Coordinates of C-alpha atoms in Angstrom, one line a residue:
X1 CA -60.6 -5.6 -3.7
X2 CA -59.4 -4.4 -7.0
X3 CA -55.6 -5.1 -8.0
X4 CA -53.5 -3.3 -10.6
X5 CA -50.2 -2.9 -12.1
X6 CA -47.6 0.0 -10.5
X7 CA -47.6 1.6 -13.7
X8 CA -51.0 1.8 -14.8
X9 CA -51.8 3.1 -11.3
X10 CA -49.4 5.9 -11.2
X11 CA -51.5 6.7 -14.6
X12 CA -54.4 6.8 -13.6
X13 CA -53.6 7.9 -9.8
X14 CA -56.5 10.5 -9.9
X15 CA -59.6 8.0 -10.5
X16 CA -58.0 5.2 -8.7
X17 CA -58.1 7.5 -5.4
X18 CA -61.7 8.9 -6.3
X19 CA -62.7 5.2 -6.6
X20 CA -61.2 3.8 -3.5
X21 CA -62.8 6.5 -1.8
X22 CA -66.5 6.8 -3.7
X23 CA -67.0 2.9 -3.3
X24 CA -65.1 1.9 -0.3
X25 CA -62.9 -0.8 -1.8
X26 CA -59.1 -0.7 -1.6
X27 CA -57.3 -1.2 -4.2
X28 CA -53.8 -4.2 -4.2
X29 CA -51.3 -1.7 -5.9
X30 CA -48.6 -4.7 -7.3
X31 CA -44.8 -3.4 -8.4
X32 CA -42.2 -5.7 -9.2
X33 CA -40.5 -5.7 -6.1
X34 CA -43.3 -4.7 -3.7
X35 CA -47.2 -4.4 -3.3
X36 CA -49.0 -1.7 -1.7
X37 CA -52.6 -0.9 -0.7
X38 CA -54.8 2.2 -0.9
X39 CA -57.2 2.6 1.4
X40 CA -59.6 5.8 1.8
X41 CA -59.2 7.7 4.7
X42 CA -62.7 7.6 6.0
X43 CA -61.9 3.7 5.8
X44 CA -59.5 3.6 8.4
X45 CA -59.9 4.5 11.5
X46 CA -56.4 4.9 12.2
X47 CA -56.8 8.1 9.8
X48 CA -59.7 10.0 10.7
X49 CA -58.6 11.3 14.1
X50 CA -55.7 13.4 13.0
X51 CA -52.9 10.9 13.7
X52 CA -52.3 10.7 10.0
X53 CA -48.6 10.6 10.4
X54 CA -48.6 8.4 13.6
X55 CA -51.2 6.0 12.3
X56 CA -49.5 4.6 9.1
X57 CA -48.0 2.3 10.8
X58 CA -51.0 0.9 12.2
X59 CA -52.9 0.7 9.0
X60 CA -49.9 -1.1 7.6
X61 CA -50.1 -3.6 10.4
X62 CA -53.6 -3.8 10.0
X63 CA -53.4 -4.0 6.0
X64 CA -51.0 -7.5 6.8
X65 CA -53.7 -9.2 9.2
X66 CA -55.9 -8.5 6.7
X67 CA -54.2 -9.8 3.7
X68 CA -53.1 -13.6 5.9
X69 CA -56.6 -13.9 7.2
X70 CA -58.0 -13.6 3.9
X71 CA -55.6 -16.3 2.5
X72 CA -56.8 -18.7 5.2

């Protein structure tokens, strides 16, 4: 997983999304006060049966488990 500042992502927004998305890796978005991740649609599976909306919440959840397994 790639990480990167707030500010140079919101920079380069447009080829940070085609990359997530062309080579299937998130991407650790880190801000000051908060991280984020971005994630390709056709990565989660949360996304790709039209509960975009619904299944945020999901992904988030699923985006945490992710992050404390991978500190084990």
């Amino acid at each position: 997983m790639s990480t990167i500042n707030i500010t140079n992502a919101r920079k380069d927004l447009c080829n940070l999304v085609e990359s997530v998305s062309l080579y299937h890796e998130p991407a650790l978005i880190v801000g000051r006060k908060a991280n984020a991740a971005l994630i390709s649609v056709s990565d989660s599976p949360y996304m790709q049966d039209g509960t975009e909306y619904q299944g945020t919440i999901k992904v988030i959840r699923m985006w945490t488990h992710y992050e404390s397994a991978e500190n084990m």
